[in-house]
PDB file of C-alpha atoms and ligand atoms in Angstrom:
ATOM      1  CA  UNK T 230       9.515  18.441  -0.222  1.00 66.00           C
ATOM      2  CA  UNK T 231       7.065  17.651   2.547  1.00 83.00           C
ATOM      3  CA  UNK T 232       4.831  14.646   1.976  1.00 94.00           C
ATOM      4  CA  UNK T 233       2.101  13.717   4.448  1.00 95.00           C
ATOM      5  CA  UNK T 234       2.905  10.293   5.886  1.00 97.00           C
ATOM      6  CA  UNK T 235       0.434   7.456   5.389  1.00 98.00           C
ATOM      7  CA  UNK T 236       0.166   4.165   7.232  1.00 98.00           C
ATOM      8  CA  UNK T 237      -2.010   1.447   5.714  1.00 98.00           C
ATOM      9  CA  UNK T 238      -2.989  -1.836   7.334  1.00 98.00           C
ATOM     10  CA  UNK T 239      -3.308  -4.774   4.960  1.00 98.00           C
ATOM     11  CA  UNK T 240      -5.424  -7.321   6.785  1.00 98.00           C
ATOM     12  CA  UNK T 241      -4.907  -9.935   4.053  1.00 98.00           C
ATOM     13  CA  UNK T 242      -7.282 -12.919   4.472  1.00 98.00           C
ATOM     14  CA  UNK T 243      -7.900 -12.300   8.157  1.00 98.00           C
ATOM     15  CA  UNK T 244     -10.942 -11.102  10.110  1.00 98.00           C
ATOM     16  CA  UNK T 245     -14.527 -12.143   9.746  1.00 98.00           C
ATOM     17  CA  UNK T 246     -17.204  -9.516  10.190  1.00 98.00           C
ATOM     18  CA  UNK T 247     -17.641 -10.646  13.799  1.00 98.00           C
ATOM     19  CA  UNK T 248     -13.908 -10.287  14.457  1.00 98.00           C
ATOM     20  CA  UNK T 249     -13.943  -6.898  12.770  1.00 98.00           C
ATOM     21  CA  UNK T 250     -16.457  -5.655  15.310  1.00 97.00           C
ATOM     22  CA  UNK T 251     -13.872  -6.341  18.014  1.00 97.00           C
ATOM     23  CA  UNK T 252     -10.838  -4.842  16.314  1.00 98.00           C
ATOM     24  CA  UNK T 253     -12.159  -1.686  14.669  1.00 98.00           C
ATOM     25  CA  UNK T 254     -13.495   0.023  17.808  1.00 98.00           C
ATOM     26  CA  UNK T 255     -10.095  -0.575  19.459  1.00 98.00           C
ATOM     27  CA  UNK T 256      -8.358   0.961  16.449  1.00 98.00           C
ATOM     28  CA  UNK T 257     -10.709   3.935  16.438  1.00 98.00           C
ATOM     29  CA  UNK T 258     -10.041   4.577  20.132  1.00 98.00           C
ATOM     30  CA  UNK T 259      -6.282   4.274  19.739  1.00 98.00           C
ATOM     31  CA  UNK T 260      -5.970   6.339  16.578  1.00 98.00           C
ATOM     32  CA  UNK T 261      -8.367   9.139  17.523  1.00 96.00           C
ATOM     33  CA  UNK T 262      -5.811  11.523  18.976  1.00 94.00           C
ATOM     34  CA  UNK T 263      -3.109  10.955  16.374  1.00 97.00           C
ATOM     35  CA  UNK T 264      -2.964  13.737  13.794  1.00 97.00           C
ATOM     36  CA  UNK T 265      -0.627  14.539  10.920  1.00 96.00           C
ATOM     37  CA  UNK T 266      -0.687  11.090   9.334  1.00 97.00           C
ATOM     38  CA  UNK T 267      -3.198   9.491   7.003  1.00 98.00           C
ATOM     39  CA  UNK T 268      -4.561   6.207   8.283  1.00 98.00           C
ATOM     40  CA  UNK T 269      -5.964   3.518   6.020  1.00 98.00           C
ATOM     41  CA  UNK T 270      -7.211   0.023   6.742  1.00 98.00           C
ATOM     42  CA  UNK T 271      -7.728  -2.610   4.067  1.00 98.00           C
ATOM     43  CA  UNK T 272      -9.979  -5.459   5.233  1.00 98.00           C
ATOM     44  CA  UNK T 273     -11.099  -8.374   3.065  1.00 98.00           C
ATOM     45  CA  UNK T 274     -13.978  -7.611   0.673  1.00 98.00           C
ATOM     46  CA  UNK T 275     -16.522  -9.368   2.868  1.00 98.00           C
ATOM     47  CA  UNK T 276     -15.836  -7.038   5.810  1.00 98.00           C
ATOM     48  CA  UNK T 277     -15.609  -3.751   3.879  1.00 98.00           C
ATOM     49  CA  UNK T 278     -19.168  -2.600   4.542  1.00 98.00           C
ATOM     50  CA  UNK T 279     -19.030  -3.512   8.228  1.00 98.00           C
ATOM     51  CA  UNK T 280     -15.717  -1.706   8.646  1.00 98.00           C
ATOM     52  CA  UNK T 281     -16.992   1.321   6.756  1.00 98.00           C
ATOM     53  CA  UNK T 282     -19.944   1.594   9.107  1.00 98.00           C
ATOM     54  CA  UNK T 283     -17.668   1.292  12.143  1.00 98.00           C
ATOM     55  CA  UNK T 284     -15.369   4.026  10.774  1.00 98.00           C
ATOM     56  CA  UNK T 285     -18.094   6.560  10.157  1.00 97.00           C
ATOM     57  CA  UNK T 286     -17.227   9.933  11.651  1.00 97.00           C
ATOM     58  CA  UNK T 287     -13.532   9.057  12.044  1.00 98.00           C
ATOM     59  CA  UNK T 288     -10.548  10.138   9.941  1.00 98.00           C
ATOM     60  CA  UNK T 289      -9.600   6.546   9.147  1.00 98.00           C
ATOM     61  CA  UNK T 290      -9.904   5.681   5.467  1.00 98.00           C
ATOM     62  CA  UNK T 291     -10.785   2.358   3.944  1.00 98.00           C
ATOM     63  CA  UNK T 292      -9.175   0.421   1.120  1.00 98.00           C
ATOM     64  CA  UNK T 293      -9.559  -2.860  -0.742  1.00 98.00           C
ATOM     65  CA  UNK T 294      -6.765  -5.367  -1.327  1.00 98.00           C
ATOM     66  CA  UNK T 295      -7.370  -6.067  -5.005  1.00 98.00           C
ATOM     67  CA  UNK T 296      -9.772  -5.596  -7.883  1.00 98.00           C
ATOM     68  CA  UNK T 297     -10.312  -6.736 -11.471  1.00 98.00           C
ATOM     69  CA  UNK T 298      -9.901  -4.347 -14.380  1.00 98.00           C
ATOM     70  CA  UNK T 299     -13.246  -4.824 -16.125  1.00 98.00           C
ATOM     71  CA  UNK T 300     -16.163  -2.605 -15.066  1.00 96.00           C
ATOM     72  CA  UNK T 301     -18.696  -5.450 -15.060  1.00 97.00           C
ATOM     73  CA  UNK T 302     -19.405  -8.678 -16.862  1.00 98.00           C
ATOM     74  CA  UNK T 303     -19.315 -12.444 -16.667  1.00 98.00           C
ATOM     75  CA  UNK T 304     -16.237 -12.739 -14.431  1.00 98.00           C
ATOM     76  CA  UNK T 305     -17.329 -15.061 -11.643  1.00 98.00           C
ATOM     77  CA  UNK T 306     -15.718 -14.256  -8.338  1.00 98.00           C
ATOM     78  CA  UNK T 307     -14.230 -10.911  -9.379  1.00 98.00           C
ATOM     79  CA  UNK T 308     -14.860  -7.392  -8.056  1.00 98.00           C
ATOM     80  CA  UNK T 309     -14.780  -4.360 -10.354  1.00 98.00           C
ATOM     81  CA  UNK T 310     -13.225  -0.927  -9.798  1.00 98.00           C
ATOM     82  CA  UNK T 311     -16.614   0.754  -9.660  1.00 98.00           C
ATOM     83  CA  UNK T 312     -17.792  -1.731  -7.019  1.00 98.00           C
ATOM     84  CA  UNK T 313     -14.717  -1.019  -4.921  1.00 98.00           C
ATOM     85  CA  UNK T 314     -15.094   2.717  -5.442  1.00 98.00           C
ATOM     86  CA  UNK T 315     -18.634   2.624  -4.013  1.00 98.00           C
ATOM     87  CA  UNK T 316     -17.115   1.746  -0.642  1.00 98.00           C
ATOM     88  CA  UNK T 317     -13.402   2.586  -0.673  1.00 98.00           C
ATOM     89  CA  UNK T 318     -11.038   5.426  -1.465  1.00 98.00           C
ATOM     90  CA  UNK T 319      -7.941   3.242  -1.697  1.00 98.00           C
ATOM     91  CA  UNK T 320      -6.957  -0.041  -3.291  1.00 98.00           C
ATOM     92  CA  UNK T 321      -3.786  -2.121  -2.986  1.00 98.00           C
ATOM     93  CA  UNK T 322      -2.635  -3.461  -6.351  1.00 98.00           C
ATOM     94  CA  UNK T 323       0.114  -5.935  -7.203  1.00 98.00           C
ATOM     95  CA  UNK T 324       0.859  -7.209  -3.722  1.00 98.00           C
ATOM     96  CA  UNK T 325       3.593  -9.856  -3.895  1.00 97.00           C
ATOM     97  CA  UNK T 326       1.196 -12.519  -2.595  1.00 98.00           C
ATOM     98  CA  UNK T 327      -1.033 -11.853  -5.589  1.00 98.00           C
ATOM     99  CA  UNK T 328       1.961 -12.013  -7.897  1.00 97.00           C
ATOM    100  CA  UNK T 329       3.174 -15.269  -6.296  1.00 97.00           C
ATOM    101  CA  UNK T 330      -0.080 -17.186  -5.701  1.00 97.00           C
ATOM    102  CA  UNK T 331      -2.489 -15.725  -8.250  1.00 98.00           C
ATOM    103  CA  UNK T 332      -0.296 -15.239 -11.289  1.00 97.00           C
ATOM    104  CA  UNK T 333      -0.297 -11.442 -11.383  1.00 98.00           C
ATOM    105  CA  UNK T 334       2.308  -9.913 -13.650  1.00 98.00           C
ATOM    106  CA  UNK T 335       3.555  -6.378 -14.212  1.00 98.00           C
ATOM    107  CA  UNK T 336       1.189  -6.265 -17.200  1.00 98.00           C
ATOM    108  CA  UNK T 337      -1.906  -7.335 -15.258  1.00 98.00           C
ATOM    109  CA  UNK T 338      -0.918  -4.936 -12.480  1.00 98.00           C
ATOM    110  CA  UNK T 339      -0.827  -2.183 -15.094  1.00 98.00           C
ATOM    111  CA  UNK T 340      -4.341  -2.984 -16.319  1.00 98.00           C
ATOM    112  CA  UNK T 341      -5.604  -2.923 -12.747  1.00 98.00           C
ATOM    113  CA  UNK T 342      -3.895   0.384 -11.953  1.00 98.00           C
ATOM    114  CA  UNK T 343      -5.396   1.972 -15.080  1.00 98.00           C
ATOM    115  CA  UNK T 344      -8.868   0.723 -14.165  1.00 98.00           C
ATOM    116  CA  UNK T 345      -8.599   1.736 -10.515  1.00 98.00           C
ATOM    117  CA  UNK T 346      -7.438   5.277 -11.314  1.00 97.00           C
ATOM    118  CA  UNK T 347     -10.233   5.511 -13.884  1.00 97.00           C
ATOM    119  CA  UNK T 348     -12.732   4.703 -11.139  1.00 97.00           C
ATOM    120  CA  UNK T 349     -11.354   7.503  -8.970  1.00 97.00           C
ATOM    121  CA  UNK T 350      -9.526   5.282  -6.496  1.00 98.00           C
ATOM    122  CA  UNK T 351      -6.156   6.070  -4.958  1.00 98.00           C
ATOM    123  CA  UNK T 352      -3.827   3.203  -5.762  1.00 98.00           C
ATOM    124  CA  UNK T 353      -1.158   1.684  -3.526  1.00 98.00           C
ATOM    125  CA  UNK T 354       0.968  -0.183  -6.057  1.00 98.00           C
ATOM    126  CA  UNK T 355       3.332  -2.761  -4.544  1.00 98.00           C
ATOM    127  CA  UNK T 356       6.775  -3.536  -5.882  1.00 98.00           C
ATOM    128  CA  UNK T 357       9.758  -5.426  -4.474  1.00 98.00           C
ATOM    129  CA  UNK T 358      12.317  -8.077  -5.241  1.00 97.00           C
ATOM    130  CA  UNK T 359      12.400 -11.692  -4.052  1.00 96.00           C
ATOM    131  CA  UNK T 360      15.231 -13.086  -1.923  1.00 95.00           C
ATOM    132  CA  UNK T 361      16.714 -14.775  -4.956  1.00 95.00           C
ATOM    133  CA  UNK T 362      16.645 -11.560  -6.963  1.00 96.00           C
ATOM    134  CA  UNK T 363      18.101  -9.656  -4.038  1.00 96.00           C
ATOM    135  CA  UNK T 364      20.971 -12.092  -3.631  1.00 94.00           C
ATOM    136  CA  UNK T 365      21.676 -12.021  -7.353  1.00 96.00           C
ATOM    137  CA  UNK T 366      22.005  -8.247  -7.452  1.00 96.00           C
ATOM    138  CA  UNK T 367      18.721  -7.784  -9.319  1.00 97.00           C
ATOM    139  CA  UNK T 368      16.953  -5.470  -6.868  1.00 97.00           C
ATOM    140  CA  UNK T 369      17.391  -2.400  -9.051  1.00 98.00           C
ATOM    141  CA  UNK T 370      16.419  -4.083 -12.333  1.00 98.00           C
ATOM    142  CA  UNK T 371      13.345  -5.776 -10.863  1.00 98.00           C
ATOM    143  CA  UNK T 372      11.922  -2.819  -8.963  1.00 98.00           C
ATOM    144  CA  UNK T 373      12.595  -0.470 -11.859  1.00 98.00           C
ATOM    145  CA  UNK T 374      10.728  -2.747 -14.271  1.00 98.00           C
ATOM    146  CA  UNK T 375       7.837  -3.185 -11.852  1.00 98.00           C
ATOM    147  CA  UNK T 376       7.425   0.585 -11.631  1.00 98.00           C
ATOM    148  CA  UNK T 377       7.858   1.199 -15.365  1.00 98.00           C
ATOM    149  CA  UNK T 378       5.571  -1.562 -16.601  1.00 98.00           C
ATOM    150  CA  UNK T 379       3.083  -1.203 -13.744  1.00 98.00           C
ATOM    151  CA  UNK T 380       2.613   2.459 -14.641  1.00 98.00           C
ATOM    152  CA  UNK T 381       3.034   2.195 -18.434  1.00 98.00           C
ATOM    153  CA  UNK T 382       0.856   4.633 -20.380  1.00 95.00           C
ATOM    154  CA  UNK T 383      -0.534   6.125 -17.201  1.00 97.00           C
ATOM    155  CA  UNK T 384      -0.751   9.865 -17.064  1.00 95.00           C
ATOM    156  CA  UNK T 385      -0.487  11.339 -13.570  1.00 95.00           C
ATOM    157  CA  UNK T 386      -1.494  14.890 -12.762  1.00 90.00           C
ATOM    158  CA  UNK T 387      -1.082  16.867  -9.588  1.00 91.00           C
ATOM    159  CA  UNK T 388      -4.296  17.858  -7.840  1.00 90.00           C
ATOM    160  CA  UNK T 389      -4.818  21.374  -6.504  1.00 86.00           C
ATOM    161  CA  UNK T 390      -3.464  20.028  -3.198  1.00 85.00           C
ATOM    162  CA  UNK T 391      -0.280  18.930  -4.972  1.00 85.00           C
ATOM    163  CA  UNK T 392      -1.070  15.231  -4.721  1.00 89.00           C
ATOM    164  CA  UNK T 393      -1.428  12.376  -7.174  1.00 95.00           C
ATOM    165  CA  UNK T 394      -3.781   9.418  -6.576  1.00 97.00           C
ATOM    166  CA  UNK T 395      -0.930   6.935  -6.456  1.00 98.00           C
ATOM    167  CA  UNK T 396       1.406   5.601  -3.798  1.00 98.00           C
ATOM    168  CA  UNK T 397       4.129   3.026  -4.229  1.00 98.00           C
ATOM    169  CA  UNK T 398       4.762   0.426  -1.530  1.00 98.00           C
ATOM    170  CA  UNK T 399       8.303  -0.919  -1.643  1.00 98.00           C
ATOM    171  CA  UNK T 400       7.994  -4.370  -0.113  1.00 98.00           C
ATOM    172  CA  UNK T 401      10.998  -6.648  -0.482  1.00 97.00           C
ATOM    173  CA  UNK T 402       9.349 -10.070  -0.717  1.00 96.00           C
ATOM    174  CA  UNK T 403      11.910 -11.626   1.635  1.00 94.00           C
ATOM    175  CA  UNK T 404      10.819  -9.210   4.377  1.00 95.00           C
ATOM    176  CA  UNK T 405       7.065  -9.861   4.154  1.00 93.00           C
ATOM    177  CA  UNK T 406       5.637 -11.922   6.983  1.00 90.00           C
ATOM    178  CA  UNK T 407       9.083 -13.239   7.853  1.00 91.00           C
ATOM    179  CA  UNK T 408       9.892 -11.049  10.834  1.00 90.00           C
ATOM    180  CA  UNK T 409      13.071 -10.112   8.925  1.00 90.00           C
ATOM    181  CA  UNK T 410      12.535  -6.470   8.000  1.00 89.00           C
ATOM    182  CA  UNK T 411      14.946  -4.717   5.656  1.00 92.00           C
ATOM    183  CA  UNK T 412      17.113  -2.076   7.281  1.00 96.00           C
ATOM    184  CA  UNK T 413      15.860   1.469   7.011  1.00 97.00           C
ATOM    185  CA  UNK T 414      19.052   2.382   5.206  1.00 97.00           C
ATOM    186  CA  UNK T 415      18.619  -0.333   2.565  1.00 97.00           C
ATOM    187  CA  UNK T 416      14.967   0.521   1.922  1.00 98.00           C
ATOM    188  CA  UNK T 417      15.775   4.219   1.725  1.00 98.00           C
ATOM    189  CA  UNK T 418      18.476   3.525  -0.845  1.00 98.00           C
ATOM    190  CA  UNK T 419      16.150   1.493  -3.082  1.00 98.00           C
ATOM    191  CA  UNK T 420      13.470   4.181  -2.894  1.00 98.00           C
ATOM    192  CA  UNK T 421      15.885   7.111  -3.300  1.00 98.00           C
ATOM    193  CA  UNK T 422      18.161   5.603  -5.918  1.00 98.00           C
ATOM    194  CA  UNK T 423      15.792   3.429  -7.937  1.00 98.00           C
ATOM    195  CA  UNK T 424      12.079   3.996  -7.377  1.00 98.00           C
ATOM    196  CA  UNK T 425      11.936   7.773  -7.208  1.00 98.00           C
ATOM    197  CA  UNK T 426      14.402   8.330 -10.067  1.00 98.00           C
ATOM    198  CA  UNK T 427      12.328   5.910 -12.187  1.00 98.00           C
ATOM    199  CA  UNK T 428       9.209   7.916 -11.360  1.00 98.00           C
ATOM    200  CA  UNK T 429      11.098  11.124 -12.208  1.00 98.00           C
ATOM    201  CA  UNK T 430      12.130   9.722 -15.589  1.00 98.00           C
ATOM    202  CA  UNK T 431       8.471   8.999 -16.337  1.00 97.00           C
ATOM    203  CA  UNK T 432       6.707  12.000 -14.788  1.00 97.00           C
ATOM    204  CA  UNK T 433       9.318  14.654 -14.014  1.00 96.00           C
ATOM    205  CA  UNK T 434      10.785  15.686 -10.669  1.00 96.00           C
ATOM    206  CA  UNK T 435       7.773  17.539  -9.329  1.00 95.00           C
ATOM    207  CA  UNK T 436       5.361  14.632  -9.621  1.00 96.00           C
ATOM    208  CA  UNK T 437       8.009  12.097  -8.548  1.00 97.00           C
ATOM    209  CA  UNK T 438       8.659  14.130  -5.413  1.00 96.00           C
ATOM    210  CA  UNK T 439       4.952  14.308  -4.604  1.00 96.00           C
ATOM    211  CA  UNK T 440       4.381  10.529  -4.783  1.00 97.00           C
ATOM    212  CA  UNK T 441       4.458   8.900  -1.383  1.00 98.00           C
ATOM    213  CA  UNK T 442       6.510   5.751  -1.165  1.00 98.00           C
ATOM    214  CA  UNK T 443       5.760   3.385   1.706  1.00 98.00           C
ATOM    215  CA  UNK T 444       7.967   0.640   3.077  1.00 98.00           C
ATOM    216  CA  UNK T 445       6.389  -2.741   3.806  1.00 97.00           C
ATOM    217  CA  UNK T 446       7.726  -5.965   5.260  1.00 97.00           C
ATOM    218  CA  UNK T 447       7.678  -6.915   8.950  1.00 96.00           C
ATOM    219  CA  UNK T 448       7.001  -3.381  10.169  1.00 97.00           C
ATOM    220  CA  UNK T 449       6.179  -3.401  13.897  1.00 97.00           C
ATOM    221  CA  UNK T 450       5.672  -0.728  16.521  1.00 98.00           C
ATOM    222  CA  UNK T 451       9.229  -1.274  17.724  1.00 97.00           C
ATOM    223  CA  UNK T 452      10.984  -0.902  14.347  1.00 97.00           C
ATOM    224  CA  UNK T 453       8.703   1.574  12.552  1.00 98.00           C
ATOM    225  CA  UNK T 454      10.748   4.625  13.570  1.00 97.00           C
ATOM    226  CA  UNK T 455      13.758   3.234  11.737  1.00 97.00           C
ATOM    227  CA  UNK T 456      11.815   3.485   8.473  1.00 97.00           C
ATOM    228  CA  UNK T 457       9.950   6.697   9.142  1.00 97.00           C
ATOM    229  CA  UNK T 458      13.240   8.407   9.976  1.00 97.00           C
ATOM    230  CA  UNK T 459      14.435   7.892   6.390  1.00 97.00           C
ATOM    231  CA  UNK T 460      14.169  10.829   4.014  1.00 97.00           C
ATOM    232  CA  UNK T 461      12.630   8.869   1.120  1.00 98.00           C
ATOM    233  CA  UNK T 462      10.126   6.753   3.079  1.00 98.00           C
ATOM    234  CA  UNK T 463       6.718   8.297   3.647  1.00 98.00           C
ATOM    235  CA  UNK T 464       4.929   5.657   5.682  1.00 98.00           C
ATOM    236  CA  UNK T 465       4.277   1.949   5.806  1.00 98.00           C
ATOM    237  CA  UNK T 466       2.125  -0.835   4.445  1.00 98.00           C
ATOM    238  CA  UNK T 467       1.648  -3.106   7.430  1.00 98.00           C
ATOM    239  CA  UNK T 468       0.482  -6.724   7.332  1.00 98.00           C
ATOM    240  CA  UNK T 469       0.631  -8.861  10.469  1.00 97.00           C
ATOM    241  CA  UNK T 470       1.013  -5.974  12.904  1.00 98.00           C
ATOM    242  CA  UNK T 471      -2.121  -4.277  11.534  1.00 98.00           C
ATOM    243  CA  UNK T 472      -4.243  -7.060  13.060  1.00 98.00           C
ATOM    244  CA  UNK T 473      -3.332  -5.984  16.591  1.00 98.00           C
ATOM    245  CA  UNK T 474      -4.706  -2.635  17.683  1.00 98.00           C
ATOM    246  CA  UNK T 475      -1.836  -1.685  20.000  1.00 98.00           C
ATOM    247  CA  UNK T 476       0.791  -2.560  17.379  1.00 98.00           C
ATOM    248  CA  UNK T 477      -0.945  -0.657  14.591  1.00 98.00           C
ATOM    249  CA  UNK T 478      -1.565   2.364  16.807  1.00 98.00           C
ATOM    250  CA  UNK T 479       2.111   2.296  17.819  1.00 98.00           C
ATOM    251  CA  UNK T 480       3.186   2.304  14.179  1.00 98.00           C
ATOM    252  CA  UNK T 481       0.879   5.189  13.279  1.00 98.00           C
ATOM    253  CA  UNK T 482       2.165   7.146  16.262  1.00 98.00           C
ATOM    254  CA  UNK T 483       5.768   6.568  15.155  1.00 97.00           C
ATOM    255  CA  UNK T 484       4.909   8.110  11.772  1.00 97.00           C
ATOM    256  CA  UNK T 485       4.004  11.394  13.451  1.00 95.00           C
ATOM    257  CA  UNK T 486       6.833  11.449  15.949  1.00 79.00           C
ATOM    258  CA  UNK T 487       9.344  11.166  13.144  1.00 67.00           C
TER     259      UNK T 487
HETATM  260  P1  LIG D 635       3.944  -7.992   7.012  1.00 54.36           P
HETATM  261  O1  LIG D 635       3.233  -7.820   5.581  1.00 54.36           O
HETATM  262  O2  LIG D 635       3.883  -6.661   7.701  1.00 54.36           O
HETATM  263  O3  LIG D 635       3.150  -9.044   7.712  1.00 54.36           O
HETATM  264  O4  LIG D 635       5.361  -8.410   6.733  1.00 54.36           O
HETATM  265  C1  LIG D 635       3.393  -6.648   4.840  1.00 54.36           C
HETATM  266  C2  LIG D 635       2.535  -6.726   3.608  1.00 54.36           C
HETATM  267  O5  LIG D 635       2.343  -7.831   3.095  1.00 54.36           O
HETATM  268  O6  LIG D 635       2.025  -5.707   3.116  1.00 54.36           O
END
């Protein structure tokens, strides 16, 4: 089954509005000619409007890095799904940094995914095992539970275009920001033997085969092809390398050349 590749840049807590005005025009120039891959950038909340304005008239989509599940209310410092949906099409949910530093659990991820889908957003839900879990042979158990609980009680339907508004990003925590990417073969095995079968057990083969699964963790222009060449990997969620225009453009280009 053919799935359109997608490359998303997760800027994390980098880039002021002023810095954004430098980077985005470079990205727009570099990405303009590249077709056949969906491109998404996820700046911090404070830069979303500026980035959106800079992306007008391009085919680059915009996403947020998080949201809260309530629609509105007395939740100081939080951003609701409908606020995100006014600006963005995509949202990253359950990134390992949010799980590690901000106490997110599979259950809170689930509430956020429900709320985001309800607001019409396309969700990039992150899963992945820590180094400790990996070394203790828990990769399968952990990623399976993250998918099952993260998507509990969520009904997914195919659109007329044969798509669902959900992507999974498989990001082994030990590979994020460390410069130590997983091998393409390892990531492909986790996606093909754990993540997609778990999705199939929940939603059936057709929907499972339509869900794009990204790899994330130290993806660079010079190793991206190793991941995009794998049958089960449909793109990348890119952190550090998405802050440099030439790197990000190189990664997006590798997704098409595959
Ligand atoms: P990295 O981050 O590319 O800097 O390893 C990936 C991510 O956190 O999504």
